[in-house]
Short mmCIF file of C-alpha atoms in Angstrom, two decimals:
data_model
loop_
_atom_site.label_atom_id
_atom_site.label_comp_id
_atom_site.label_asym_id
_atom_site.label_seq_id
_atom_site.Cartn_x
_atom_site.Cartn_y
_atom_site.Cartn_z
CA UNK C 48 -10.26 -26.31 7.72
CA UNK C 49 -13.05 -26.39 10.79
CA UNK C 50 -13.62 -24.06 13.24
CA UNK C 51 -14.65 -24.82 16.34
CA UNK C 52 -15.57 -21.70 18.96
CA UNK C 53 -12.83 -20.24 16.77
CA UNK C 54 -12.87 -16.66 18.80
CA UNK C 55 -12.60 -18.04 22.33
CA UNK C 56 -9.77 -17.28 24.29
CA UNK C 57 -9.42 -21.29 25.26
CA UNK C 58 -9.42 -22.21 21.41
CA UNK C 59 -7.60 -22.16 18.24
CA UNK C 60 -8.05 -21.98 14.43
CA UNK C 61 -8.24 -25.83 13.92
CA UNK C 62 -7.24 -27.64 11.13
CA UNK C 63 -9.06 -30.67 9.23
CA UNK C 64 -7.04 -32.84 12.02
CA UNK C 65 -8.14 -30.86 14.88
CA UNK C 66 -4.55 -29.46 15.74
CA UNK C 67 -3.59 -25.86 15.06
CA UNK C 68 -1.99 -24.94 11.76
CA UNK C 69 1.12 -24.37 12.83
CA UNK C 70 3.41 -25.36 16.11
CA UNK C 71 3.99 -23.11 19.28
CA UNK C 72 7.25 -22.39 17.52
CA UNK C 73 5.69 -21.56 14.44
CA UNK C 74 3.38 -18.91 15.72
CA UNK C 75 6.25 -17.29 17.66
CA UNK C 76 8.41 -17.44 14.57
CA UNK C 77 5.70 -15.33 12.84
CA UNK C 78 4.96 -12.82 15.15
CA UNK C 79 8.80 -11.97 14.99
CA UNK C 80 8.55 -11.70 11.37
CA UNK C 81 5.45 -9.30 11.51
CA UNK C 82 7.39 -7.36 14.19
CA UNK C 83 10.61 -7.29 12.24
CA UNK C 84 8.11 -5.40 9.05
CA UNK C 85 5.40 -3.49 11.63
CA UNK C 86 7.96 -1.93 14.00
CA UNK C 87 10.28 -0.60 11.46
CA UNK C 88 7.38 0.66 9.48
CA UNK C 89 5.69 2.50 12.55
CA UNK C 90 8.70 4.44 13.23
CA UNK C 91 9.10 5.07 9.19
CA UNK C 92 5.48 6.17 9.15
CA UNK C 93 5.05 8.13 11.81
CA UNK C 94 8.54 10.62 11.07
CA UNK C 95 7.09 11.05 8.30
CA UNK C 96 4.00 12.44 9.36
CA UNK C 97 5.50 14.66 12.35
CA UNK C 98 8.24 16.10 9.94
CA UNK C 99 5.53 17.50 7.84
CA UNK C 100 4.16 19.18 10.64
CA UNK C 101 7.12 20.43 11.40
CA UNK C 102 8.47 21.56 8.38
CA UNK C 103 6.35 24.20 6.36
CA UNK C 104 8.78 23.33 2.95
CA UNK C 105 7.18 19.89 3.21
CA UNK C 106 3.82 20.85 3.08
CA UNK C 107 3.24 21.25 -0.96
CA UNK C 108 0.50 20.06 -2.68
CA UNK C 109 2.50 17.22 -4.46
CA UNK C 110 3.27 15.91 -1.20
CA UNK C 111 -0.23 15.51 0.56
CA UNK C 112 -0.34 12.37 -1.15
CA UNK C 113 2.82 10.92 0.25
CA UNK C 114 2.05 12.12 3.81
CA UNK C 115 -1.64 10.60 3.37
CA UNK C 116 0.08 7.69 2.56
CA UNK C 117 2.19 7.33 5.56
CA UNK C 118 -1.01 7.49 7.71
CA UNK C 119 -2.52 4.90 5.80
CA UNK C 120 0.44 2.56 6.20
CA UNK C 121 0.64 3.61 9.87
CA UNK C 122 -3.04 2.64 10.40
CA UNK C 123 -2.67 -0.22 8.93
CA UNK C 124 1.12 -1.01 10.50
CA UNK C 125 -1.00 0.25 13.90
CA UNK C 126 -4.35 -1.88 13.51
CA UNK C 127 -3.05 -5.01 11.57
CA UNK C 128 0.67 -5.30 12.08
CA UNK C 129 0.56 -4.82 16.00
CA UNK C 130 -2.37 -7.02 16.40
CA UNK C 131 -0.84 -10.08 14.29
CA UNK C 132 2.40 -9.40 16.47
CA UNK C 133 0.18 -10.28 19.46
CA UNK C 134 -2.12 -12.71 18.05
CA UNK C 135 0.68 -14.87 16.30
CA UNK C 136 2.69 -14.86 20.26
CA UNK C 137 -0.82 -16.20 21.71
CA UNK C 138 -1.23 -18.42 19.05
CA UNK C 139 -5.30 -17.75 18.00
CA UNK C 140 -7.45 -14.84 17.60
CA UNK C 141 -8.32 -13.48 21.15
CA UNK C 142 -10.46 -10.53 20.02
CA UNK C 143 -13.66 -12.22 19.32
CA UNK C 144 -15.74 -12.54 16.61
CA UNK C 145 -16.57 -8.39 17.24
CA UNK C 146 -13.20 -7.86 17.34
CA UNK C 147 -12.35 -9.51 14.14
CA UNK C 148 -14.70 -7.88 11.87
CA UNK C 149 -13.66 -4.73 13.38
CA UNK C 150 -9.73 -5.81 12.81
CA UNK C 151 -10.99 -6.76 9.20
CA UNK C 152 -12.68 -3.48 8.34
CA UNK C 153 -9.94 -1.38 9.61
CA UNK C 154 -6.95 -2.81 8.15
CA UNK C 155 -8.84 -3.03 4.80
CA UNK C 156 -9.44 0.57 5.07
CA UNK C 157 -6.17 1.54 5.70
CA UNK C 158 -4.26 -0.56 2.96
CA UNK C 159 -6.77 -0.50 -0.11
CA UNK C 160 -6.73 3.62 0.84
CA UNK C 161 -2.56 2.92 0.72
CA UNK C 162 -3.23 0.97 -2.51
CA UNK C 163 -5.38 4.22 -3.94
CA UNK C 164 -3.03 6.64 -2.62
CA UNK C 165 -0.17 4.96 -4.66
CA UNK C 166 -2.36 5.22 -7.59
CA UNK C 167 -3.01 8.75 -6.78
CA UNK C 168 0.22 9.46 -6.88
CA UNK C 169 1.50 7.78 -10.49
CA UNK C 170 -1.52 10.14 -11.23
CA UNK C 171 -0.70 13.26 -9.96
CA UNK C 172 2.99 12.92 -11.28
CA UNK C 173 1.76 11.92 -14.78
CA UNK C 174 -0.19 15.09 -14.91
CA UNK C 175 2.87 17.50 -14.10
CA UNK C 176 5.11 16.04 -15.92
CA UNK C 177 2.92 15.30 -19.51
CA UNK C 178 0.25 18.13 -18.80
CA UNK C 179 -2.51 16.45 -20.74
CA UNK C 180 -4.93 19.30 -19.51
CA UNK C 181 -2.42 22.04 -21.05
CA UNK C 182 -1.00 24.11 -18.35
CA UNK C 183 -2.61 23.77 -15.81
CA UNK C 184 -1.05 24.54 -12.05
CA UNK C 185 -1.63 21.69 -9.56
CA UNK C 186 -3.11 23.42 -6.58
CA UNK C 187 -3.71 22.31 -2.81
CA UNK C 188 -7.53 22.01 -4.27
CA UNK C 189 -6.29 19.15 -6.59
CA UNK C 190 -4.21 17.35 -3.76
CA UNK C 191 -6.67 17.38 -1.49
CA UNK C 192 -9.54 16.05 -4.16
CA UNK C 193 -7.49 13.04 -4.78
CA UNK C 194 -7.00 12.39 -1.07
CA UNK C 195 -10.78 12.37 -0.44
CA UNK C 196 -11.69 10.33 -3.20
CA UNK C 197 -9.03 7.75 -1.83
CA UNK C 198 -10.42 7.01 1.53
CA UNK C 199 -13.95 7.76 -0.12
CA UNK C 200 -13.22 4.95 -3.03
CA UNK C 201 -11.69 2.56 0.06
CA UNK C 202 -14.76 3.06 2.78
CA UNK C 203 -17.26 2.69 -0.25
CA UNK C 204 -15.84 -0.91 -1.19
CA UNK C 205 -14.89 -1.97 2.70
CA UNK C 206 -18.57 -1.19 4.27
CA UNK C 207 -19.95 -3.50 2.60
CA UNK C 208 -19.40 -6.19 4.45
CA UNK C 209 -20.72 -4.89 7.63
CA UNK C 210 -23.94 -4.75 5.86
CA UNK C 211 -24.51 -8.58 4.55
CA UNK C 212 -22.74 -8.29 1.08
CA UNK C 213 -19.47 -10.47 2.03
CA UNK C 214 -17.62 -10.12 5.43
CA UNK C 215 -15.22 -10.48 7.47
CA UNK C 216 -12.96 -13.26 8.80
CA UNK C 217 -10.36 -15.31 10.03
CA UNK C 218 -7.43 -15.89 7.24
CA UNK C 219 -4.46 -17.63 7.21
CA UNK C 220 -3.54 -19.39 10.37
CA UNK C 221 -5.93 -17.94 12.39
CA UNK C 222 -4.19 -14.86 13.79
CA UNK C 223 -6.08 -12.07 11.72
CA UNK C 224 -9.10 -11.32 9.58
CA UNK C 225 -10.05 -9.91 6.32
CA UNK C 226 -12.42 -10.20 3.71
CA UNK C 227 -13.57 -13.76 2.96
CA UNK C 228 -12.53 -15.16 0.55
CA UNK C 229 -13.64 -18.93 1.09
CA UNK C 230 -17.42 -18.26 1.27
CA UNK C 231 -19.01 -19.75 -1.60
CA UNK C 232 -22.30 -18.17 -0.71
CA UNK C 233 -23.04 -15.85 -4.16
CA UNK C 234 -23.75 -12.28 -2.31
CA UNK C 235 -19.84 -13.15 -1.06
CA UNK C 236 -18.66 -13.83 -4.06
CA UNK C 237 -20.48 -11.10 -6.09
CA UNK C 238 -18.71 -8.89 -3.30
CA UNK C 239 -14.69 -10.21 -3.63
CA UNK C 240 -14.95 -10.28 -7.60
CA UNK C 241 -15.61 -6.45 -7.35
CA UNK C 242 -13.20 -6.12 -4.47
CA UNK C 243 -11.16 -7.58 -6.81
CA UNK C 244 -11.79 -5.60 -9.78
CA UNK C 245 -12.32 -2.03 -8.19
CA UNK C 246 -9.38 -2.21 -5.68
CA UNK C 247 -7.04 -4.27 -7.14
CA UNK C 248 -6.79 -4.51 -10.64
CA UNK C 249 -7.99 -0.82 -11.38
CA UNK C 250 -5.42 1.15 -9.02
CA UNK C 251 -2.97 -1.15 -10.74
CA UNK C 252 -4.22 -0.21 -14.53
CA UNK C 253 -4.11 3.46 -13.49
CA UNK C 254 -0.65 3.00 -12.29
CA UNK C 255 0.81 1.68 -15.12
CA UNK C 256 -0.94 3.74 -17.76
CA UNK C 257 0.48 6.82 -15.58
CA UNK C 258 3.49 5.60 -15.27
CA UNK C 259 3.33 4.41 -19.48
CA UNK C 260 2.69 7.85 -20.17
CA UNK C 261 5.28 9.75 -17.90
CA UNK C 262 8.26 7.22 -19.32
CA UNK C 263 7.06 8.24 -23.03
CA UNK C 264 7.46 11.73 -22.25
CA UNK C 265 10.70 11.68 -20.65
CA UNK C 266 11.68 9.38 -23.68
CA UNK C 267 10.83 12.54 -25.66
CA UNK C 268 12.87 14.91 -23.85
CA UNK C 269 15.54 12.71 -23.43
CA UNK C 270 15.36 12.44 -27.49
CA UNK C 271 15.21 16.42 -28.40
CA UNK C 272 17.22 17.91 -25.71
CA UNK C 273 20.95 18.74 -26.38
CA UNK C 274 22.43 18.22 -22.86
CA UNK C 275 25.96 18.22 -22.56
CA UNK C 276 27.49 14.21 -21.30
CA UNK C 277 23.85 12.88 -22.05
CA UNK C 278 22.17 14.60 -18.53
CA UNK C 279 18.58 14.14 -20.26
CA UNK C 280 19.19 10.20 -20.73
CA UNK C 281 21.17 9.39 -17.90
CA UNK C 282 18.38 11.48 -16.29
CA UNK C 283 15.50 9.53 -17.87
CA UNK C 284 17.03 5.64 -17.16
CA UNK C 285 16.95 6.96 -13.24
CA UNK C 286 13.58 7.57 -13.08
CA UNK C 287 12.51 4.40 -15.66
CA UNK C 288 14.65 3.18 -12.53
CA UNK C 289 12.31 4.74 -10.10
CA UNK C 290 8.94 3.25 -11.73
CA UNK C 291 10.43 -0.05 -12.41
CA UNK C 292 11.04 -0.55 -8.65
CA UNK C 293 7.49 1.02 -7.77
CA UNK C 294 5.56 -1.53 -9.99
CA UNK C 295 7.58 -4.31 -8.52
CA UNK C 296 7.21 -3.61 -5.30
CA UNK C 297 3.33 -3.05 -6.29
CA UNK C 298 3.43 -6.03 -7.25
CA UNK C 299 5.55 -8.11 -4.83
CA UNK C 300 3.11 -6.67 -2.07
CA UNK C 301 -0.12 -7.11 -3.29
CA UNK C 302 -0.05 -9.54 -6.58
CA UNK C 303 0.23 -12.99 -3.97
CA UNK C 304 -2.92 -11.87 -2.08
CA UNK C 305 -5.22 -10.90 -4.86
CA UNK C 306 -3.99 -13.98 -6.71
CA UNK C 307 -4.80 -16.07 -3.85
CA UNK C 308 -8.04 -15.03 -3.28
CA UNK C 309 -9.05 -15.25 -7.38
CA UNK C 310 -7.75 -18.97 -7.14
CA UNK C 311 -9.99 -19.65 -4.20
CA UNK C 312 -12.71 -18.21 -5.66
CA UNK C 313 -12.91 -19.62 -8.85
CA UNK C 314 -10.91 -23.12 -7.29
CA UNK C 315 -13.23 -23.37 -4.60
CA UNK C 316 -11.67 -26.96 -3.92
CA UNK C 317 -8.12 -26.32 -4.16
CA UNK C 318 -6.20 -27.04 -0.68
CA UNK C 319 -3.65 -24.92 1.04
CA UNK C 320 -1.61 -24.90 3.74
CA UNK C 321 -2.97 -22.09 6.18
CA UNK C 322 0.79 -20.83 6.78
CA UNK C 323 0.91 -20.56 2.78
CA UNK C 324 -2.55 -18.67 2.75
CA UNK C 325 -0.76 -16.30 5.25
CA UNK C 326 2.33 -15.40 3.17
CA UNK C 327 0.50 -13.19 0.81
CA UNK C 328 -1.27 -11.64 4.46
CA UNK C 329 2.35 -10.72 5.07
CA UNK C 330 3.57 -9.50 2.02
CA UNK C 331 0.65 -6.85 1.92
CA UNK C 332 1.14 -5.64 5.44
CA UNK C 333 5.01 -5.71 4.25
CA UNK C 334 4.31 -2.69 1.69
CA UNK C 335 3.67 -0.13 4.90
CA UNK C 336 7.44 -0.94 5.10
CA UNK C 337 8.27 -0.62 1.63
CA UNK C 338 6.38 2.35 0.79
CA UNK C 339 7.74 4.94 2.77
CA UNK C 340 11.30 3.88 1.87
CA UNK C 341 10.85 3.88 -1.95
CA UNK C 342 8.27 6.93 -1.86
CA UNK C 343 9.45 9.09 0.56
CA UNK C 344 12.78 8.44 1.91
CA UNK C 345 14.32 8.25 -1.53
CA UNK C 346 13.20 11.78 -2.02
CA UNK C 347 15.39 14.48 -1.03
CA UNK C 348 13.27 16.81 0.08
CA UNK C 349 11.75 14.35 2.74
CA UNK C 350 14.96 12.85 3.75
CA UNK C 351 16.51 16.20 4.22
CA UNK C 352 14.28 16.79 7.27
CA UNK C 353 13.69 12.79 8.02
CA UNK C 354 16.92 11.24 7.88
CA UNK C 355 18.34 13.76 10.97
CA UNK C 356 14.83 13.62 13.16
CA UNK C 357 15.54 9.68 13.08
CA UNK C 358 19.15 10.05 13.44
CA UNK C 359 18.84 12.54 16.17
CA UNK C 360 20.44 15.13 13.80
CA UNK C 361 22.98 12.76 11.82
CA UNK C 362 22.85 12.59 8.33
CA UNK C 363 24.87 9.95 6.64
CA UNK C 364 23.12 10.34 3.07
CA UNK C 365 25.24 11.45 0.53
CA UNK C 366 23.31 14.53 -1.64
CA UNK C 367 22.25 13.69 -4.51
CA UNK C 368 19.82 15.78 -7.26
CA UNK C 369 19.36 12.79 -9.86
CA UNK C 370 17.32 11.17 -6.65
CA UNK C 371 14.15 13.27 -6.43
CA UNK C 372 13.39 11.49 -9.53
CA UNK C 373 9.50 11.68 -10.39
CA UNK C 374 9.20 14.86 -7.94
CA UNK C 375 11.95 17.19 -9.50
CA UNK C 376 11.02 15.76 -12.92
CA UNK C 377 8.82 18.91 -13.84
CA UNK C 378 11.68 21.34 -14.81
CA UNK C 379 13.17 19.37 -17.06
CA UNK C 380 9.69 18.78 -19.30
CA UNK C 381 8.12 22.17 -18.99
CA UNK C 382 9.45 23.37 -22.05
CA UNK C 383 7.72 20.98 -23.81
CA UNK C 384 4.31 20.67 -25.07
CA UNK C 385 1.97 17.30 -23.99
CA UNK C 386 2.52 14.53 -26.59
#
């Protein structure tokens, strides 16, 4: 794929024929789909963050993560959703070259901190349910630790490329940047292989070791407590429930785009379509959707104040304790020592 005076306002992301990647209709088709995820998401996002102002019950320390998530998704729904909703309708890139490394930087920031923060959280859980410190009382200290070292861990591996080692650009079709992952220079491919490694496949190790961990514990209970009707088990398949959903959505979002970029990094020659190099774009920016849904709306202490503030006081959910899953798990465990 060429580029030719790719970041004018008279020009488009060109293809090896000279025509843009996709038709009129095409581009218009995709900036509906990216409005159908980003608008929904915004509105997710941002209740989110005002009900936790609001609400003084919300504002525990096992929650700062899932409120620090929902700004991350909103910056990212805010800075990369909005702008590929406008791009897409014009068809190119009209920001400029500037404008895309600035686009690049900032929706990296916001979704790898996302990606951390979801981490974080398998993390935090992990340690309140198993205890593998002994008892030990998570504190607002702790929660707000792990929320520095997320945006710290995501601005550490996004700078970068504002300083020479990789950078920023055009992806896809045309309509948005992020790292490069074509560039077969060796500083830029030094850079995505750690990218890679440090953002990508770490966060997910964590996660599922976390996650490994918590489902062997509960596996424990489940085994030595006498509940009447089988509470503990039916208790313990709804959160294996829970995690299974978290790792696939994980996995649904981000798994296409890291893939993608490996294969073009170590396939340097391999062709594809720019609207199939743009499907994994989507699917990431797709988890600001997903997240708060799964992480925070399914959790009845959030949706006790969220569900009404969108609903204008309405609330059509049906109460249920066996929901809170991971975040009411602690009770149950307490009596029992780390295995």
């Amino acid at each position: 794929m060429q580029q030719v005076d790719i970041y004018s306002n008279a020009s488009a992301y060109l293809g090896a024929n000279g025509e843009p990647p996709l038709s009129r209709t095409g581009f218009i088709i995709l900036a509906i789909i990216m409005a159908a995820f980003t608008v929904p998401a915004i509105v997710l996002n941002a209740t989110v963050i005002i009900v936790s102002l609001m609400h003084k019950q919300l504002r525990q320390p096992l929650n700062y993560a899932l409120v620090n998530m929902a700004v991350a998704d909103l910056g990212t729904a805010m800075t990369g959703g909005l702008l590929s909703v406008v791009n897409n309708a014009q068809g190119y890139f009209s920001l400029g070259r500037t404008g895309c490394v600035m686009e690049g930087f900032a929706v990296s920031l916001f979704g790898i901190t996302s990606l951390c923060t979801v981490a974080l959280i398998a993390v935090e859980r992990m340690f309140v349910v198993c205890k593998p410190l002994g008892q030990i009382t998570f504190q607002r200290k702790h929660a707000a630790a792990g929320i520095l070292l997320s945006w710290l861990w995501s601005l550490t591996w996004n700078l970068p490329p504002l300083f020479g080692w990789g950078r920023y650009e055009l992806e896809g079709v045309g309509t948005s940047c992020a790292p490069d992952w074509h560039n077969r220079d060796p500083r830029n491919v030094s850079y995505i292989l750690s990218y890679f490694a440090v953002c990508f496949a770490f966060p997910f190790l964590v996660i599922l070791g976390s996650y490994s961990k918590l489902m062997w514990t509960l596996h424990q209970v489940s085994r030595m407590a006498c509940v009447e009707g089988g509470a503990a088990a039916k208790g313990e398949m709804k959160v294996a429930s829970m995690v299974i959903l978290m790792v696939l959505t994980f996995l649904i979002s981000w798994l296409p785009y890291a893939g993608l970029a490996m294969l073009v990094v170590f396939s340097p020659s391999v062709k594809i379509h720019p609207l199939v190099g743009t499907v994994p774009v989507y699917l990431a920016k797709s988890s600001t959707l997903y997240n708060p849904i799964i992480y925070i709306y399914l959790n009845k202490q959030f949706r006790k104040y969220a569900v009404p503030f969108l609903l204008c006081g309405a609330d059509p959910w049906v109460e249920d304790e066996a929901s809170e899953a991971l975040t009411t798990v602690e009770p149950a465990v307490s009596k029992v020592s780390p295995s």
